[in-house]
PDB file of C-alpha atoms and ligand atoms in Angstrom:
ATOM      1  CA  MET A  14       6.952 -12.570  14.244  1.00  0.00           C
ATOM      2  CA  THR A  15       3.404 -14.884  13.830  1.00  0.00           C
ATOM      3  CA  VAL A  16       2.689 -15.628  10.029  1.00  0.00           C
ATOM      4  CA  ARG A  17      -1.658 -16.208   9.843  1.00  0.00           C
ATOM      5  CA  ILE A  18      -2.627 -17.748   6.058  1.00  0.00           C
ATOM      6  CA  GLU A  19      -6.167 -17.279   5.184  1.00  0.00           C
ATOM      7  CA  GLU A  20      -7.604 -18.279   1.696  1.00  0.00           C
ATOM      8  CA  VAL A  21      -9.813 -14.825   1.619  1.00  0.00           C
ATOM      9  CA  ALA A  22     -10.733 -15.876  -2.544  1.00  0.00           C
ATOM     10  CA  ARG A  23     -10.611 -18.679  -4.988  1.00  0.00           C
ATOM     11  CA  ASN A  24      -6.644 -19.223  -5.209  1.00  0.00           C
ATOM     12  CA  THR A  25      -5.800 -16.264  -3.067  1.00  0.00           C
ATOM     13  CA  TYR A  26      -4.241 -16.108  -0.200  1.00  0.00           C
ATOM     14  CA  LEU A  27      -3.834 -13.340   2.492  1.00  0.00           C
ATOM     15  CA  ILE A  28      -0.510 -13.503   4.249  1.00  0.00           C
ATOM     16  CA  ASP A  29      -0.696 -11.229   7.779  1.00  0.00           C
ATOM     17  CA  CYS A  30       2.942 -11.026   9.028  1.00  0.00           C
ATOM     18  CA  GLY A  31       1.535  -9.225  12.285  1.00  0.00           C
ATOM     19  CA  LYS A  32       1.565  -5.386  13.149  1.00  0.00           C
ATOM     20  CA  ASP A  33       4.594  -3.481  12.001  1.00  0.00           C
ATOM     21  CA  SER A  34       6.529  -1.614  15.018  1.00  0.00           C
ATOM     22  CA  ILE A  35       5.971   1.521  14.171  1.00  0.00           C
ATOM     23  CA  PHE A  36       2.804   2.363  12.791  1.00  0.00           C
ATOM     24  CA  SER A  37       1.463  -0.925  14.006  1.00  0.00           C
ATOM     25  CA  LEU A  38      -0.756  -1.533  11.137  1.00  0.00           C
ATOM     26  CA  PRO A  39      -1.187  -5.147   9.854  1.00  0.00           C
ATOM     27  CA  GLN A  40       1.636  -5.923   7.306  1.00  0.00           C
ATOM     28  CA  VAL A  41      -0.534  -8.038   4.584  1.00  0.00           C
ATOM     29  CA  ALA A  42       1.044  -9.915   1.669  1.00  0.00           C
ATOM     30  CA  TYR A  43      -1.175 -11.913  -1.118  1.00  0.00           C
ATOM     31  CA  LEU A  44      -0.188 -15.003  -2.774  1.00  0.00           C
ATOM     32  CA  LEU A  45      -1.897 -16.159  -5.937  1.00  0.00           C
ATOM     33  CA  ILE A  46      -1.653 -19.966  -7.021  1.00  0.00           C
ATOM     34  CA  ASP A  47      -1.763 -20.717 -10.302  1.00  0.00           C
ATOM     35  CA  ASP A  48       0.489 -22.128 -13.103  1.00  0.00           C
ATOM     36  CA  LEU A  49       2.745 -18.914 -12.666  1.00  0.00           C
ATOM     37  CA  PRO A  50       2.178 -18.087  -8.987  1.00  0.00           C
ATOM     38  CA  VAL A  51       2.208 -14.352  -7.979  1.00  0.00           C
ATOM     39  CA  LEU A  52       3.052 -12.616  -4.454  1.00  0.00           C
ATOM     40  CA  ILE A  53       1.764  -9.034  -3.888  1.00  0.00           C
ATOM     41  CA  ASP A  54       3.431  -6.467  -1.316  1.00  0.00           C
ATOM     42  CA  PRO A  55       5.866  -9.131   0.556  1.00  0.00           C
ATOM     43  CA  GLY A  56       6.724  -6.140   2.646  1.00  0.00           C
ATOM     44  CA  SER A  57      10.536  -5.461   4.160  1.00  0.00           C
ATOM     45  CA  THR A  58      13.069  -7.955   3.989  1.00  0.00           C
ATOM     46  CA  SER A  59      12.346  -9.214   7.224  1.00  0.00           C
ATOM     47  CA  VAL A  60       8.650  -9.526   6.489  1.00  0.00           C
ATOM     48  CA  ALA A  61       9.715 -11.256   3.346  1.00  0.00           C
ATOM     49  CA  ALA A  62      11.923 -13.847   5.108  1.00  0.00           C
ATOM     50  CA  GLU A  63       9.395 -14.664   7.194  1.00  0.00           C
ATOM     51  CA  LEU A  64       6.685 -15.209   5.156  1.00  0.00           C
ATOM     52  CA  LEU A  65       8.816 -17.458   2.224  1.00  0.00           C
ATOM     53  CA  PRO A  66       8.226 -20.739   4.340  1.00  0.00           C
ATOM     54  CA  SER A  67       4.687 -20.211   4.539  1.00  0.00           C
ATOM     55  CA  VAL A  68       4.725 -20.018   0.801  1.00  0.00           C
ATOM     56  CA  GLY A  69       5.867 -23.763   0.949  1.00  0.00           C
ATOM     57  CA  ASP A  70       2.995 -24.527   3.734  1.00  0.00           C
ATOM     58  CA  LEU A  71       0.809 -23.580   0.840  1.00  0.00           C
ATOM     59  CA  GLY A  72       2.172 -26.516  -1.429  1.00  0.00           C
ATOM     60  CA  ILE A  73       4.091 -23.896  -3.696  1.00  0.00           C
ATOM     61  CA  ASP A  74       7.583 -24.344  -4.306  1.00  0.00           C
ATOM     62  CA  VAL A  75       8.924 -20.753  -3.638  1.00  0.00           C
ATOM     63  CA  ARG A  76      11.522 -21.475  -6.198  1.00  0.00           C
ATOM     64  CA  GLU A  77       8.707 -21.311  -8.832  1.00  0.00           C
ATOM     65  CA  LEU A  78       7.381 -18.168  -7.950  1.00  0.00           C
ATOM     66  CA  ALA A  79       6.747 -15.858 -11.226  1.00  0.00           C
ATOM     67  CA  TYR A  80       6.076 -12.590 -10.382  1.00  0.00           C
ATOM     68  CA  ILE A  81       6.361 -10.392  -7.248  1.00  0.00           C
ATOM     69  CA  ILE A  82       4.258  -7.293  -7.626  1.00  0.00           C
ATOM     70  CA  PRO A  83       5.046  -4.543  -4.870  1.00  0.00           C
ATOM     71  CA  THR A  84       1.982  -2.299  -5.219  1.00  0.00           C
ATOM     72  CA  HIS A  85       4.433   0.455  -4.909  1.00  0.00           C
ATOM     73  CA  ILE A  86       8.256   1.012  -2.983  1.00  0.00           C
ATOM     74  CA  HIS A  87       7.841   2.119   0.421  1.00  0.00           C
ATOM     75  CA  LEU A  88       9.711  -0.463   2.332  1.00  0.00           C
ATOM     76  CA  ASP A  89       6.836  -1.848   3.822  1.00  0.00           C
ATOM     77  CA  HIS A  90       5.301  -2.939   0.674  1.00  0.00           C
ATOM     78  CA  GLY A  91       8.622  -3.318  -1.483  1.00  0.00           C
ATOM     79  CA  GLY A  92      11.628  -2.987   0.881  1.00  0.00           C
ATOM     80  CA  GLY A  93      11.947  -7.209   0.935  1.00  0.00           C
ATOM     81  CA  VAL A  94      12.004  -7.396  -3.081  1.00  0.00           C
ATOM     82  CA  GLY A  95      15.832  -7.273  -3.225  1.00  0.00           C
ATOM     83  CA  TYR A  96      16.420  -9.806  -0.615  1.00  0.00           C
ATOM     84  CA  LEU A  97      13.700 -12.479  -2.693  1.00  0.00           C
ATOM     85  CA  THR A  98      15.331 -11.759  -5.646  1.00  0.00           C
ATOM     86  CA  GLN A  99      18.864 -12.983  -4.441  1.00  0.00           C
ATOM     87  CA  HIS A 100      17.227 -16.023  -3.089  1.00  0.00           C
ATOM     88  CA  LEU A 101      14.505 -16.716  -5.836  1.00  0.00           C
ATOM     89  CA  HIS A 102      16.113 -16.675  -9.598  1.00  0.00           C
ATOM     90  CA  LYS A 103      12.877 -16.585 -11.181  1.00  0.00           C
ATOM     91  CA  PRO A 104      10.437 -14.131 -10.228  1.00  0.00           C
ATOM     92  CA  LYS A 105      10.204 -11.075 -12.070  1.00  0.00           C
ATOM     93  CA  VAL A 106       9.595  -7.839 -10.432  1.00  0.00           C
ATOM     94  CA  VAL A 107       6.645  -5.709 -11.776  1.00  0.00           C
ATOM     95  CA  LEU A 108       7.165  -2.015 -11.126  1.00  0.00           C
ATOM     96  CA  HIS A 109       5.466   1.321 -11.838  1.00  0.00           C
ATOM     97  CA  PRO A 110       8.282   3.353 -14.322  1.00  0.00           C
ATOM     98  CA  LYS A 111       8.867   5.742 -11.442  1.00  0.00           C
ATOM     99  CA  GLY A 112       9.824   3.153  -8.620  1.00  0.00           C
ATOM    100  CA  ALA A 113      11.747   0.990 -10.807  1.00  0.00           C
ATOM    101  CA  GLU A 114      14.769   2.935 -10.478  1.00  0.00           C
ATOM    102  CA  HIS A 115      14.894   3.464  -6.788  1.00  0.00           C
ATOM    103  CA  LEU A 116      14.618  -0.422  -6.553  1.00  0.00           C
ATOM    104  CA  ALA A 117      17.422  -1.099  -8.830  1.00  0.00           C
ATOM    105  CA  GLU A 118      19.282   1.643  -6.787  1.00  0.00           C
ATOM    106  CA  PRO A 119      17.951   2.007  -3.287  1.00  0.00           C
ATOM    107  CA  THR A 120      20.203   4.584  -1.620  1.00  0.00           C
ATOM    108  CA  ARG A 121      17.776   7.363  -2.255  1.00  0.00           C
ATOM    109  CA  LEU A 122      14.817   4.846  -1.148  1.00  0.00           C
ATOM    110  CA  VAL A 123      16.461   4.159   2.356  1.00  0.00           C
ATOM    111  CA  ARG A 124      17.506   7.897   2.892  1.00  0.00           C
ATOM    112  CA  GLY A 125      13.813   8.820   2.369  1.00  0.00           C
ATOM    113  CA  ALA A 126      12.849   6.244   4.558  1.00  0.00           C
ATOM    114  CA  ARG A 127      14.900   6.718   7.585  1.00  0.00           C
ATOM    115  CA  LEU A 128      12.862   9.860   7.738  1.00  0.00           C
ATOM    116  CA  VAL A 129       9.753   8.062   8.159  1.00  0.00           C
ATOM    117  CA  PHE A 130      10.748   4.602   9.896  1.00  0.00           C
ATOM    118  CA  GLY A 131      13.655   6.285  12.065  1.00  0.00           C
ATOM    119  CA  ASN A 132      17.584   5.952  11.558  1.00  0.00           C
ATOM    120  CA  ASN A 133      17.710   2.167  12.661  1.00  0.00           C
ATOM    121  CA  LEU A 134      14.989   1.112  10.591  1.00  0.00           C
ATOM    122  CA  GLU A 135      17.312  -1.781   9.392  1.00  0.00           C
ATOM    123  CA  GLU A 136      17.223  -3.392  12.501  1.00  0.00           C
ATOM    124  CA  THR A 137      13.402  -3.466  12.508  1.00  0.00           C
ATOM    125  CA  MET A 138      13.085  -4.105   8.825  1.00  0.00           C
ATOM    126  CA  GLY A 139      16.317  -5.803   7.260  1.00  0.00           C
ATOM    127  CA  PRO A 140      18.649  -4.821   4.960  1.00  0.00           C
ATOM    128  CA  VAL A 141      17.186  -3.057   1.639  1.00  0.00           C
ATOM    129  CA  LEU A 142      19.008  -5.115  -1.099  1.00  0.00           C
ATOM    130  CA  PRO A 143      19.010  -3.928  -4.643  1.00  0.00           C
ATOM    131  CA  VAL A 144      17.198  -5.555  -7.412  1.00  0.00           C
ATOM    132  CA  PRO A 145      19.209  -6.715 -10.145  1.00  0.00           C
ATOM    133  CA  ARG A 146      17.893  -4.611 -13.079  1.00  0.00           C
ATOM    134  CA  GLU A 147      17.382  -7.889 -15.661  1.00  0.00           C
ATOM    135  CA  ARG A 148      14.712  -8.924 -13.036  1.00  0.00           C
ATOM    136  CA  ILE A 149      12.621  -5.533 -13.349  1.00  0.00           C
ATOM    137  CA  HIS A 150       9.646  -5.556 -15.439  1.00  0.00           C
ATOM    138  CA  VAL A 151       8.381  -2.143 -15.769  1.00  0.00           C
ATOM    139  CA  ALA A 152       4.900  -1.749 -16.124  1.00  0.00           C
ATOM    140  CA  GLU A 153       2.654  -0.066 -18.160  1.00  0.00           C
ATOM    141  CA  ASP A 154      -1.030   1.429 -17.039  1.00  0.00           C
ATOM    142  CA  GLY A 155      -3.740  -1.187 -18.252  1.00  0.00           C
ATOM    143  CA  GLU A 156      -1.236  -3.891 -18.767  1.00  0.00           C
ATOM    144  CA  VAL A 157      -2.340  -7.124 -18.456  1.00  0.00           C
ATOM    145  CA  ILE A 158      -0.186 -10.281 -17.093  1.00  0.00           C
ATOM    146  CA  ARG A 159      -1.878 -13.368 -18.075  1.00  0.00           C
ATOM    147  CA  LEU A 160      -1.645 -16.326 -15.871  1.00  0.00           C
ATOM    148  CA  ARG A 161      -3.640 -19.486 -17.046  1.00  0.00           C
ATOM    149  CA  SER A 162      -6.441 -18.852 -15.126  1.00  0.00           C
ATOM    150  CA  ARG A 163      -6.623 -15.052 -14.227  1.00  0.00           C
ATOM    151  CA  ASP A 164      -5.326 -11.829 -15.920  1.00  0.00           C
ATOM    152  CA  LEU A 165      -3.769  -9.232 -13.767  1.00  0.00           C
ATOM    153  CA  THR A 166      -4.128  -5.696 -14.808  1.00  0.00           C
ATOM    154  CA  ILE A 167      -2.050  -3.100 -13.637  1.00  0.00           C
ATOM    155  CA  ILE A 168      -3.650   0.249 -12.860  1.00  0.00           C
ATOM    156  CA  PHE A 169      -1.750   2.962 -12.065  1.00  0.00           C
ATOM    157  CA  SER A 170      -2.649   4.965  -8.757  1.00  0.00           C
ATOM    158  CA  PRO A 171      -0.930   7.735  -7.649  1.00  0.00           C
ATOM    159  CA  GLY A 172      -1.600  10.021  -4.983  1.00  0.00           C
ATOM    160  CA  HIS A 173      -0.190   8.025  -1.559  1.00  0.00           C
ATOM    161  CA  ALA A 174       3.177   7.513  -3.810  1.00  0.00           C
ATOM    162  CA  ALA A 175       3.503   8.653  -7.442  1.00  0.00           C
ATOM    163  CA  HIS A 176       4.879   5.057  -8.621  1.00  0.00           C
ATOM    164  CA  HIS A 177       1.508   3.596  -6.785  1.00  0.00           C
ATOM    165  CA  ILE A 178       0.033   0.988  -8.420  1.00  0.00           C
ATOM    166  CA  ALA A 179      -2.943  -1.074  -7.916  1.00  0.00           C
ATOM    167  CA  ILE A 180      -3.641  -4.778  -9.264  1.00  0.00           C
ATOM    168  CA  GLN A 181      -6.830  -6.216 -10.669  1.00  0.00           C
ATOM    169  CA  ASP A 182      -7.581  -9.708 -10.668  1.00  0.00           C
ATOM    170  CA  SER A 183     -10.154 -11.074 -13.374  1.00  0.00           C
ATOM    171  CA  LEU A 184     -10.479 -14.681 -11.425  1.00  0.00           C
ATOM    172  CA  THR A 185     -12.138 -12.989  -8.139  1.00  0.00           C
ATOM    173  CA  GLY A 186     -13.418  -9.712  -9.340  1.00  0.00           C
ATOM    174  CA  GLY A 187     -10.554  -8.564  -6.745  1.00  0.00           C
ATOM    175  CA  LEU A 188      -8.184  -5.417  -6.698  1.00  0.00           C
ATOM    176  CA  PHE A 189      -5.175  -5.113  -4.667  1.00  0.00           C
ATOM    177  CA  CYS A 190      -5.246  -1.769  -3.675  1.00  0.00           C
ATOM    178  CA  GLY A 191      -1.841  -1.497  -1.551  1.00  0.00           C
ATOM    179  CA  ASP A 192      -2.066   2.369   0.224  1.00  0.00           C
ATOM    180  CA  ALA A 193      -4.536   3.526  -2.556  1.00  0.00           C
ATOM    181  CA  LEU A 194      -7.510   2.975  -0.927  1.00  0.00           C
ATOM    182  CA  GLY A 195      -6.547   4.231   2.767  1.00  0.00           C
ATOM    183  CA  PHE A 196      -6.370   1.881   5.805  1.00  0.00           C
ATOM    184  CA  ILE A 197      -8.748   0.486   7.826  1.00  0.00           C
ATOM    185  CA  THR A 198      -8.426  -0.386  11.829  1.00  0.00           C
ATOM    186  CA  GLU A 199     -10.609  -2.830  13.579  1.00  0.00           C
ATOM    187  CA  SER A 200     -11.670  -0.054  15.720  1.00  0.00           C
ATOM    188  CA  MET A 201     -12.882   1.805  13.144  1.00  0.00           C
ATOM    189  CA  PRO A 202     -13.857  -0.843  10.572  1.00  0.00           C
ATOM    190  CA  ASP A 203     -15.977   0.978   8.415  1.00  0.00           C
ATOM    191  CA  THR A 204     -14.072   4.298   8.203  1.00  0.00           C
ATOM    192  CA  PRO A 205     -11.015   3.930   5.789  1.00  0.00           C
ATOM    193  CA  PHE A 206      -8.689   7.063   6.347  1.00  0.00           C
ATOM    194  CA  PRO A 207      -6.061   8.226   3.673  1.00  0.00           C
ATOM    195  CA  VAL A 208      -2.727   7.170   3.786  1.00  0.00           C
ATOM    196  CA  GLY A 209      -1.272  10.361   3.525  1.00  0.00           C
ATOM    197  CA  LEU A 210       2.573  10.229   4.388  1.00  0.00           C
ATOM    198  CA  PRO A 211       4.451  13.381   2.893  1.00  0.00           C
ATOM    199  CA  PRO A 212       5.413  13.738  -0.029  1.00  0.00           C
ATOM    200  CA  PHE A 213       1.324  12.983  -0.625  1.00  0.00           C
ATOM    201  CA  ASP A 214      -0.784  14.234  -3.457  1.00  0.00           C
ATOM    202  CA  ALA A 215      -4.006  15.005  -2.202  1.00  0.00           C
ATOM    203  CA  GLU A 216      -5.714  15.377  -5.625  1.00  0.00           C
ATOM    204  CA  ALA A 217      -4.233  12.538  -7.595  1.00  0.00           C
ATOM    205  CA  TYR A 218      -5.307  10.576  -4.409  1.00  0.00           C
ATOM    206  CA  VAL A 219      -9.021  10.856  -4.812  1.00  0.00           C
ATOM    207  CA  LYS A 220      -8.718  10.612  -8.691  1.00  0.00           C
ATOM    208  CA  SER A 221      -7.051   7.623  -8.270  1.00  0.00           C
ATOM    209  CA  ILE A 222      -9.784   6.164  -5.433  1.00  0.00           C
ATOM    210  CA  ASP A 223     -12.353   7.331  -8.467  1.00  0.00           C
ATOM    211  CA  LYS A 224     -10.127   5.286 -10.496  1.00  0.00           C
ATOM    212  CA  LEU A 225     -10.222   2.533  -8.697  1.00  0.00           C
ATOM    213  CA  ALA A 226     -13.728   2.538  -7.900  1.00  0.00           C
ATOM    214  CA  ALA A 227     -14.968   2.967 -11.618  1.00  0.00           C
ATOM    215  CA  LEU A 228     -13.344  -0.504 -11.709  1.00  0.00           C
ATOM    216  CA  SER A 229     -16.327  -1.755  -9.433  1.00  0.00           C
ATOM    217  CA  PRO A 230     -14.300  -4.280  -7.635  1.00  0.00           C
ATOM    218  CA  ASN A 231     -16.342  -6.994  -5.960  1.00  0.00           C
ATOM    219  CA  ILE A 232     -13.695  -7.321  -3.095  1.00  0.00           C
ATOM    220  CA  ILE A 233     -10.921  -5.083  -2.099  1.00  0.00           C
ATOM    221  CA  PHE A 234      -7.553  -6.951  -1.032  1.00  0.00           C
ATOM    222  CA  TYR A 235      -5.929  -4.488   2.046  1.00  0.00           C
ATOM    223  CA  ALA A 236      -2.581  -4.254   2.279  1.00  0.00           C
ATOM    224  CA  HIS A 237      -2.769  -3.177   6.060  1.00  0.00           C
ATOM    225  CA  HIS A 238      -5.879  -4.614   6.907  1.00  0.00           C
ATOM    226  CA  ARG A 239      -7.952  -7.587   5.329  1.00  0.00           C
ATOM    227  CA  ALA A 240     -10.032  -8.629   2.271  1.00  0.00           C
ATOM    228  CA  ARG A 241     -13.575  -6.417   2.408  1.00  0.00           C
ATOM    229  CA  THR A 242     -16.481  -6.616   0.116  1.00  0.00           C
ATOM    230  CA  GLU A 243     -18.523  -3.631   0.894  1.00  0.00           C
ATOM    231  CA  VAL A 244     -16.490  -1.787  -1.657  1.00  0.00           C
ATOM    232  CA  LYS A 245     -18.945   0.843  -2.390  1.00  0.00           C
ATOM    233  CA  GLU A 246     -19.464   1.534   0.763  1.00  0.00           C
ATOM    234  CA  LEU A 247     -15.784   1.962   2.088  1.00  0.00           C
ATOM    235  CA  THR A 248     -14.380   3.540  -1.126  1.00  0.00           C
ATOM    236  CA  SER A 249     -17.181   6.358  -0.993  1.00  0.00           C
ATOM    237  CA  ARG A 250     -16.569   6.905   2.758  1.00  0.00           C
ATOM    238  CA  LEU A 251     -12.794   7.360   1.766  1.00  0.00           C
ATOM    239  CA  ARG A 252     -13.872   9.915  -0.820  1.00  0.00           C
ATOM    240  CA  GLU A 253     -15.578  11.586   1.868  1.00  0.00           C
ATOM    241  CA  VAL A 254     -13.004  12.143   4.458  1.00  0.00           C
ATOM    242  CA  CYS A 255     -10.317  12.901   1.766  1.00  0.00           C
ATOM    243  CA  ILE A 256     -12.720  15.792   0.313  1.00  0.00           C
ATOM    244  CA  THR A 257     -13.594  16.942   4.071  1.00  0.00           C
ATOM    245  CA  LEU A 258      -9.933  16.721   4.951  1.00  0.00           C
ATOM    246  CA  GLY A 259      -9.020  19.088   1.731  1.00  0.00           C
ATOM    247  CA  GLU A 260     -11.598  21.398   2.534  1.00  0.00           C
ATOM    248  CA  ILE A 261     -10.678  22.122   6.436  1.00  0.00           C
ATOM    249  CA  ILE A 262      -7.167  22.688   5.548  1.00  0.00           C
ATOM    250  CA  GLN A 263      -7.585  24.930   2.757  1.00  0.00           C
ATOM    251  CA  GLY A 264     -10.282  26.759   4.355  1.00  0.00           C
ATOM    252  CA  ALA A 265      -7.826  27.244   7.586  1.00  0.00           C
ATOM    253  CA  ILE A 266      -4.710  27.945   5.098  1.00  0.00           C
ATOM    254  CA  GLN A 267      -6.876  30.939   3.454  1.00  0.00           C
ATOM    255  CA  ALA A 268      -8.104  32.418   6.883  1.00  0.00           C
ATOM    256  CA  GLY A 269      -4.467  32.548   7.773  1.00  0.00           C
ATOM    257  CA  MET A 270      -4.010  29.938  10.321  1.00  0.00           C
ATOM    258  CA  GLU A 271      -0.840  28.930  11.825  1.00  0.00           C
ATOM    259  CA  GLU A 272       0.482  25.338  11.532  1.00  0.00           C
ATOM    260  CA  ALA A 273      -0.609  24.285  14.967  1.00  0.00           C
ATOM    261  CA  LYS A 274      -4.176  25.951  14.902  1.00  0.00           C
ATOM    262  CA  ILE A 275      -4.556  23.617  11.410  1.00  0.00           C
ATOM    263  CA  TYR A 276      -3.472  20.494  13.031  1.00  0.00           C
ATOM    264  CA  GLN A 277      -6.066  21.333  15.952  1.00  0.00           C
ATOM    265  CA  ARG A 278      -8.845  21.897  13.778  1.00  0.00           C
ATOM    266  CA  VAL A 279      -8.196  18.578  11.560  1.00  0.00           C
ATOM    267  CA  LEU A 280      -7.686  16.799  14.726  1.00  0.00           C
ATOM    268  CA  GLU A 281     -11.236  17.724  15.841  1.00  0.00           C
ATOM    269  CA  TYR A 282     -12.449  16.428  12.703  1.00  0.00           C
ATOM    270  CA  VAL A 283     -10.901  13.179  12.858  1.00  0.00           C
ATOM    271  CA  ARG A 284     -11.751  12.642  16.508  1.00  0.00           C
ATOM    272  CA  SER A 285     -15.055  13.061  15.756  1.00  0.00           C
ATOM    273  CA  LEU A 286     -15.032  10.605  13.553  1.00  0.00           C
ATOM    274  CA  TRP A 287     -13.123   7.957  15.805  1.00  0.00           C
ATOM    275  CA  ALA A 288     -15.728   8.725  17.909  1.00  0.00           C
ATOM    276  CA  GLY A 289     -13.926   8.197  21.210  1.00  0.00           C
ATOM    277  CA  ALA A 290     -11.775   5.267  20.193  1.00  0.00           C
ATOM    278  CA  ASP A 291      -7.681   6.197  19.972  1.00  0.00           C
ATOM    279  CA  LEU A 292      -6.248   7.260  17.353  1.00  0.00           C
ATOM    280  CA  PRO A 293      -4.216   5.114  15.233  1.00  0.00           C
ATOM    281  CA  ILE A 294      -0.478   6.433  15.124  1.00  0.00           C
ATOM    282  CA  MET A 295      -1.043   6.812  11.051  1.00  0.00           C
ATOM    283  CA  VAL A 296      -3.758   9.343  10.931  1.00  0.00           C
ATOM    284  CA  GLU A 297      -1.214  12.020  12.529  1.00  0.00           C
ATOM    285  CA  ALA A 298       1.279  11.101   9.874  1.00  0.00           C
ATOM    286  CA  GLY A 299      -1.148  11.107   7.520  1.00  0.00           C
ATOM    287  CA  ILE A 300      -2.404  14.769   8.661  1.00  0.00           C
ATOM    288  CA  SER A 301       0.815  15.780   8.212  1.00  0.00           C
ATOM    289  CA  GLY A 302       0.716  15.022   4.557  1.00  0.00           C
ATOM    290  CA  TYR A 303      -2.237  16.520   3.571  1.00  0.00           C
ATOM    291  CA  VAL A 304      -0.782  19.929   5.663  1.00  0.00           C
ATOM    292  CA  GLN A 305       2.093  19.902   3.768  1.00  0.00           C
ATOM    293  CA  TYR A 306       0.465  19.363   0.339  1.00  0.00           C
ATOM    294  CA  TYR A 307      -1.973  21.922   0.246  1.00  0.00           C
ATOM    295  CA  ARG A 308       0.436  24.292   2.082  1.00  0.00           C
ATOM    296  CA  ASN A 309       2.993  23.438  -1.160  1.00  0.00           C
ATOM    297  CA  ARG A 310       0.264  24.009  -3.357  1.00  0.00           C
ATOM    298  CA  ARG A 311      -0.083  27.738  -2.439  1.00  0.00           C
TER     299      ARG A 311
HETATM  300 ZN1   ZN B   3       3.224   3.313   1.367  1.00  0.00          ZN
END
């Protein structure tokens, strides 16, 4: 694993830990340098272990890390938090109330993750260690974490997961969006696609896009991509894709189409978006979450 570090905004460092072995998406964490350093989306245990030394390369004593904030507890964002709390005795872990218990007692989380990442997920992602309860800070929607030079506001943003949060940063005017604003590949840099792994809530996802876009961030820090400033274009494009997917799937379900046909119809639309480029693996996973959501809703 090669780790690449880039200063993407003032005192804001992107740490790219390379592509994951399953979805082949970049795994990106962010380090905010301040009187109280903050690490956002540290990733799985394997990734977290790999990125820690790079925090030191930036002149930060890792033992001084004050906050670890996974945007949500899926293993590729928060699976390594338990490992980090075992090695670092200071940082508080900021979590959505619906995510807190699952990191304190990760058995169910791991069971669910095996369905997505396969049974040997510990071999690739490392073990998922529990986070001691006294280290967890359960956040409220709109809560502000004050650092010397910036305020971080926690924004609940369900859809991809019920326990998803985004983080708004007053210093850079940026937003750390986790998986709430889609994923983007370099082959289709202007079309974000929803991260719709089941259980996915397609309607909550669109509401969260609107909620985050209304904050008018001037930069989006993506968890599986990089920092982007074309905020309006990217969020409205994503919204449009989400709405179209919903319409296609609901129309197909109402017409009584069988599952395979529905997928076919959605794939046609998605292929037209990708215009000949190879479809990322996450797209298929995303479609299944969408179809499941609209089927269950009926
Ligand atoms: Zn996720």
